[in-house]
Tab-separated table of C-alpha atoms in Angstrom:
chain	number	residue	atom	x	y	z
E	7	PRO	CA	6.834	2.702	-33.393
E	8	ASP	CA	10.508	3.047	-32.479
E	9	LYS	CA	10.535	-0.556	-31.314
E	10	TYR	CA	8.232	-2.350	-33.783
E	11	LYS	CA	8.395	-1.718	-37.530
E	12	ILE	CA	4.808	-2.855	-38.047
E	13	ILE	CA	3.569	-0.126	-35.690
E	14	ASN	CA	5.647	2.407	-37.569
E	15	ARG	CA	4.080	1.332	-40.877
E	16	ILE	CA	0.588	1.507	-39.407
E	17	ASN	CA	1.288	5.022	-38.134
E	18	ASN	CA	2.535	6.069	-41.565
E	19	PHE	CA	-0.693	4.847	-43.125
E	20	VAL	CA	-2.882	6.527	-40.511
E	21	PHE	CA	-1.176	9.908	-40.815
E	22	SER	CA	-1.344	9.754	-44.620
E	23	CYS	CA	-5.154	9.481	-44.338
E	24	THR	CA	-5.605	12.067	-41.613
E	25	ASP	CA	-7.038	15.578	-42.084
E	26	TRP	CA	-5.992	16.872	-38.688
E	27	VAL	CA	-4.037	15.680	-35.672
E	28	THR	CA	-4.465	16.625	-32.031
E	29	CYS	CA	-1.908	15.681	-29.390
E	30	ASP	CA	-1.375	16.530	-25.751
E	31	ALA	CA	2.299	17.526	-25.714
E	32	GLU	CA	4.798	19.460	-27.832
E	33	TYR	CA	7.175	16.506	-27.715
E	34	VAL	CA	4.544	14.275	-29.327
E	35	LYS	CA	3.748	16.935	-31.919
E	36	ASN	CA	7.393	17.311	-32.948
E	37	LYS	CA	7.846	13.555	-33.129
E	38	ILE	CA	4.861	13.220	-35.471
E	39	ILE	CA	6.153	16.030	-37.668
E	40	ASN	CA	9.722	14.699	-37.800
E	41	ASP	CA	9.058	10.951	-37.989
E	42	TYR	CA	6.110	11.036	-40.400
E	43	SER	CA	6.704	14.283	-42.338
E	44	TYR	CA	3.318	15.520	-41.212
E	45	ASP	CA	2.250	19.071	-42.096
E	46	ASP	CA	2.809	21.218	-39.001
E	47	LYS	CA	-0.086	23.462	-40.072
E	48	LYS	CA	-2.505	20.559	-39.618
E	49	ILE	CA	-1.682	19.651	-36.040
E	50	THR	CA	-2.881	21.169	-32.757
E	51	THR	CA	-1.369	20.629	-29.328
E	52	PHE	CA	-3.293	21.003	-26.106
E	53	PRO	CA	-3.779	18.923	-22.953
E	54	TRP	CA	-7.218	17.368	-22.678
E	55	GLY	CA	-7.422	18.804	-19.197
E	56	ILE	CA	-9.448	17.756	-16.174
E	57	GLU	CA	-12.738	18.672	-14.508
E	58	LEU	CA	-11.696	21.420	-12.129
E	59	ASP	CA	-15.088	21.425	-10.433
E	60	ILE	CA	-14.317	17.870	-9.255
E	61	PHE	CA	-10.542	17.818	-8.783
E	62	LYS	CA	-9.990	20.646	-6.336
E	63	VAL	CA	-8.908	21.433	-2.809
E	64	VAL	CA	-11.431	20.064	-0.298
E	65	ASP	CA	-11.673	19.627	3.450
E	66	VAL	CA	-11.556	15.985	4.517
E	67	ASP	CA	-13.855	14.715	7.256
E	68	SER	CA	-11.662	13.192	9.946
E	69	THR	CA	-14.200	10.418	10.527
E	70	THR	CA	-13.683	9.096	6.976
E	71	SER	CA	-10.040	10.101	6.623
E	72	ILE	CA	-7.611	7.450	5.429
E	73	ARG	CA	-4.978	9.177	7.588
E	74	THR	CA	-7.137	8.434	10.628
E	75	LYS	CA	-7.907	4.914	9.460
E	76	LEU	CA	-4.226	4.078	9.004
E	77	GLY	CA	-2.939	6.051	11.972
E	78	TRP	CA	-0.952	8.314	9.653
E	79	GLU	CA	-2.274	11.626	11.005
E	80	ASN	CA	1.211	13.073	11.593
E	81	ASN	CA	3.069	11.434	8.713
E	82	VAL	CA	4.190	12.806	5.357
E	83	ILE	CA	2.247	10.821	2.760
E	84	LEU	CA	3.340	10.237	-0.830
E	85	ILE	CA	0.676	9.156	-3.302
E	86	SER	CA	0.939	7.292	-6.603
E	87	ASN	CA	-2.130	6.366	-8.634
E	88	ARG	CA	-0.650	4.781	-11.741
E	89	HIS	CA	-1.724	1.313	-12.872
E	90	PHE	CA	0.524	-1.574	-11.900
E	91	GLU	CA	2.039	-2.034	-15.379
E	92	HIS	CA	5.654	-2.179	-16.566
E	93	VAL	CA	5.602	1.339	-18.034
E	94	TYR	CA	4.942	2.889	-14.607
E	95	ASP	CA	7.919	1.110	-12.999
E	96	HIS	CA	6.635	0.599	-9.464
E	97	ASN	CA	9.809	-1.315	-8.628
E	98	THR	CA	11.792	1.920	-8.786
E	99	LEU	CA	9.117	3.633	-6.703
E	100	ILE	CA	9.284	1.002	-3.949
E	101	GLU	CA	13.089	0.919	-3.947
E	102	SER	CA	13.293	4.724	-3.812
E	103	PHE	CA	10.728	4.973	-1.025
E	104	ARG	CA	12.509	2.252	0.959
E	105	SER	CA	15.820	4.076	0.629
E	106	ALA	CA	14.279	7.364	1.788
E	107	LEU	CA	12.417	5.670	4.641
E	108	MET	CA	15.715	4.463	6.101
E	109	LYS	CA	16.641	8.119	6.655
E	110	ASN	CA	13.182	9.497	7.454
E	111	SER	CA	10.860	7.080	9.254
E	112	ASN	CA	8.012	9.609	9.104
E	113	LEU	CA	7.329	8.877	5.423
E	114	ARG	CA	4.367	6.836	4.175
E	115	LEU	CA	3.257	5.744	0.692
E	116	LEU	CA	-0.274	5.367	-0.654
E	117	LEU	CA	-0.599	3.180	-3.785
E	118	ILE	CA	-3.884	3.489	-5.662
E	119	GLY	CA	-5.242	1.336	-8.485
E	120	ASP	CA	-4.708	-2.157	-9.795
E	121	GLY	CA	-3.074	-3.948	-12.719
E	122	LYS	CA	-1.382	-7.164	-13.706
E	123	LEU	CA	1.766	-6.442	-11.655
E	124	MET	CA	-0.012	-5.537	-8.436
E	125	ASN	CA	0.718	-8.863	-6.730
E	126	ASN	CA	4.392	-8.596	-7.733
E	127	ILE	CA	4.635	-5.207	-6.053
E	128	LYS	CA	2.796	-6.466	-2.965
E	129	SER	CA	5.336	-9.292	-2.750
E	130	LEU	CA	8.196	-6.788	-2.966
E	131	VAL	CA	6.651	-4.702	-0.186
E	132	ALA	CA	6.286	-7.816	1.975
E	133	LYS	CA	9.855	-8.880	1.233
E	134	TYR	CA	11.142	-5.540	2.527
E	135	GLU	CA	8.720	-5.648	5.503
E	136	LEU	CA	7.152	-2.345	4.498
E	137	ASP	CA	3.496	-3.241	5.086
E	138	ASP	CA	3.197	-0.715	7.936
E	139	PHE	CA	4.544	2.056	5.706
E	140	ILE	CA	2.843	1.357	2.352
E	141	HIS	CA	-0.907	0.971	1.836
E	142	PHE	CA	-2.642	-0.453	-1.259
E	143	THR	CA	-6.185	0.834	-1.819
E	144	GLY	CA	-7.017	-1.124	-4.973
E	145	ARG	CA	-9.339	0.505	-7.504
E	146	ILE	CA	-11.290	3.445	-6.084
E	147	THR	CA	-13.944	5.890	-7.274
E	148	ARG	CA	-13.195	9.321	-8.677
E	149	ASP	CA	-14.620	10.984	-5.558
E	150	GLU	CA	-12.359	8.834	-3.384
E	151	MET	CA	-9.405	9.809	-5.579
E	152	VAL	CA	-10.073	13.479	-4.883
E	153	ILE	CA	-10.142	12.794	-1.142
E	154	HIS	CA	-6.934	10.735	-1.198
E	155	LEU	CA	-5.100	13.374	-3.233
E	156	ASN	CA	-6.156	16.029	-0.749
E	157	GLU	CA	-5.026	13.910	2.186
E	158	SER	CA	-1.584	13.326	0.687
E	159	ASP	CA	1.448	15.606	0.802
E	160	ILE	CA	3.434	14.662	-2.330
E	161	TYR	CA	2.450	13.147	-5.682
E	162	ILE	CA	5.034	10.819	-7.251
E	163	THR	CA	5.304	8.899	-10.522
E	164	THR	CA	8.281	6.879	-11.782
E	165	SER	CA	6.839	6.307	-15.253
E	166	LEU	CA	9.205	5.297	-18.060
E	167	SER	CA	7.045	6.926	-20.745
E	168	ASP	CA	4.104	9.329	-20.816
E	169	GLY	CA	2.202	12.004	-22.653
E	170	THR	CA	0.645	14.806	-20.649
E	171	SER	CA	-0.456	12.774	-17.637
E	172	VAL	CA	-4.044	13.345	-16.516
E	173	SER	CA	-3.047	11.988	-13.090
E	174	LEU	CA	-0.382	14.674	-12.842
E	175	LEU	CA	-2.883	17.419	-13.685
E	176	GLU	CA	-5.303	16.055	-11.091
E	177	ALA	CA	-2.538	16.318	-8.490
E	178	PHE	CA	-1.882	19.905	-9.597
E	179	ALA	CA	-5.560	20.789	-9.165
E	180	CYS	CA	-5.552	19.297	-5.657
E	181	LYS	CA	-2.564	21.517	-4.842
E	182	LYS	CA	0.241	18.946	-4.597
E	183	PRO	CA	3.998	19.223	-5.176
E	184	VAL	CA	5.255	16.469	-7.452
E	185	ILE	CA	8.179	14.153	-8.115
E	186	VAL	CA	8.227	12.794	-11.667
E	187	SER	CA	10.418	11.037	-14.204
E	188	ASP	CA	12.761	13.095	-16.340
E	189	ILE	CA	10.937	12.418	-19.611
E	190	PRO	CA	10.055	15.013	-22.277
E	191	CYS	CA	6.333	15.453	-21.658
E	192	ASN	CA	6.748	15.869	-17.900
E	193	LYS	CA	9.343	18.583	-18.472
E	194	GLU	CA	6.731	20.626	-20.345
E	195	TRP	CA	4.938	21.005	-17.000
E	196	ILE	CA	7.685	20.797	-14.370
E	197	GLN	CA	10.487	23.255	-13.751
E	198	ASN	CA	12.953	21.248	-11.685
E	199	GLY	CA	13.160	22.649	-8.168
E	200	GLU	CA	10.437	25.233	-8.804
E	201	ASN	CA	7.121	23.359	-8.858
E	202	GLY	CA	8.445	19.828	-8.483
E	203	PHE	CA	11.438	17.586	-9.000
E	204	TYR	CA	12.291	15.081	-11.691
E	205	ALA	CA	14.751	12.218	-11.762
E	206	LYS	CA	16.050	10.093	-14.584
E	207	PRO	CA	13.969	6.950	-15.114
E	208	ARG	CA	15.074	4.095	-12.821
E	209	ASP	CA	17.413	6.419	-10.870
E	210	ILE	CA	16.602	5.159	-7.368
E	211	ASP	CA	19.130	7.425	-5.631
E	212	MET	CA	17.798	10.590	-7.269
E	213	PHE	CA	14.146	9.745	-6.608
E	214	SER	CA	15.048	8.964	-3.004
E	215	GLU	CA	16.906	12.266	-2.637
E	216	HIS	CA	13.879	14.197	-3.899
E	217	ILE	CA	11.544	12.307	-1.549
E	218	LEU	CA	13.759	13.217	1.397
E	219	LYS	CA	14.036	16.875	0.410
E	220	LEU	CA	10.304	17.395	-0.048
E	221	GLY	CA	9.493	15.170	2.893
E	222	LYS	CA	11.307	17.403	5.372
E	223	ASP	CA	10.609	20.837	3.821
E	224	LYS	CA	6.968	21.813	4.380
E	225	GLN	CA	7.547	25.361	3.173
E	226	LEU	CA	8.911	24.079	-0.155
E	227	ARG	CA	5.934	21.735	-0.516
E	228	GLU	CA	3.542	24.628	0.018
E	229	SER	CA	5.377	26.852	-2.467
E	230	MET	CA	5.342	24.171	-5.175
E	231	SER	CA	1.705	23.351	-4.430
E	232	SER	CA	0.594	26.922	-5.088
E	233	ILE	CA	2.395	27.068	-8.430
E	234	ASN	CA	0.865	23.768	-9.539
E	235	TYR	CA	-2.620	24.794	-8.482
E	236	ASN	CA	-2.342	27.959	-10.576
E	237	LEU	CA	-1.018	25.945	-13.530
E	238	ALA	CA	-4.037	23.662	-13.360
E	239	GLN	CA	-6.413	26.616	-13.329
E	240	LYS	CA	-4.646	28.270	-16.254
E	241	LYS	CA	-3.824	25.360	-18.569
E	242	ALA	CA	-5.687	22.227	-17.501
E	243	ASP	CA	-9.358	23.226	-17.535
E	244	TRP	CA	-11.238	20.617	-19.572
E	245	ILE	CA	-14.109	23.026	-20.320
E	246	LYS	CA	-11.757	25.600	-21.849
E	247	ASN	CA	-9.615	23.040	-23.652
E	248	PHE	CA	-12.609	21.189	-25.078
E	249	LYS	CA	-13.505	24.335	-27.008
E	250	LYS	CA	-10.268	23.957	-28.974
E	251	LEU	CA	-11.274	20.441	-29.993
E	252	LYS	CA	-14.781	21.601	-30.895
E	253	ASP	CA	-13.312	24.366	-33.077
E	254	ILE	CA	-11.160	21.823	-34.910
E	255	TYR	CA	-14.194	19.663	-35.702
E	256	SER	CA	-16.197	22.707	-36.805
E	257	ASN	CA	-13.428	23.885	-39.134
E	258	LEU	CA	-12.998	20.433	-40.660
E	259	MET	CA	-16.716	20.168	-41.345
E	260	ASP	CA	-16.583	23.472	-43.208
E	261	ILE	CA	-13.805	22.234	-45.546
């Protein structure tokens, strides 16, 4: 809506017809209130959450381990599972990883998913001769995602824009430290230096610095992981959060 006037007009119309609004971040809530003069008493903020009985800490069978398959048993593995689209800015991710790798050859990067820019990113990886250090899985199942998150050491996203990221919450639940973009919704979950790090969008040097710091400090990774796991249990449980949505529907039906 900030970029295209037609989207802004559509939003105005939608909000004028709406009895209640739910959103997944305080930043989004405040934007709706300020940009569309929406009644703050008719808006509820909560993250949708994730299925904590599925996304959890699990033991990985070494016979099916991707670490074993790739020969990465003793490496520090970063994982990113965002689609290969412009908004997730994989170029910055590759450039940052490459910069960090020059100073710490023990790093590896696992890229999960697909998208229209996947071949572009594969070409960039080939150009930098990083095929031995970066692995593309393509699209995988949810169960495989749980395994790959558990096998990794650090979750990273270089997204240019986001709400409350479900992928981020899944990483929390699998007990991972995180490196994220310095955008409003991420900062509602991350205290810089406490349970993760954030860098300004497209800031290759800062992302690289954070990769290096977490990559060499196992104790810091473990400390951040514990905080994030507890956050997931407290704030990201889909079963608990769904009740809030159910209550909204029930109240509206009683009006």
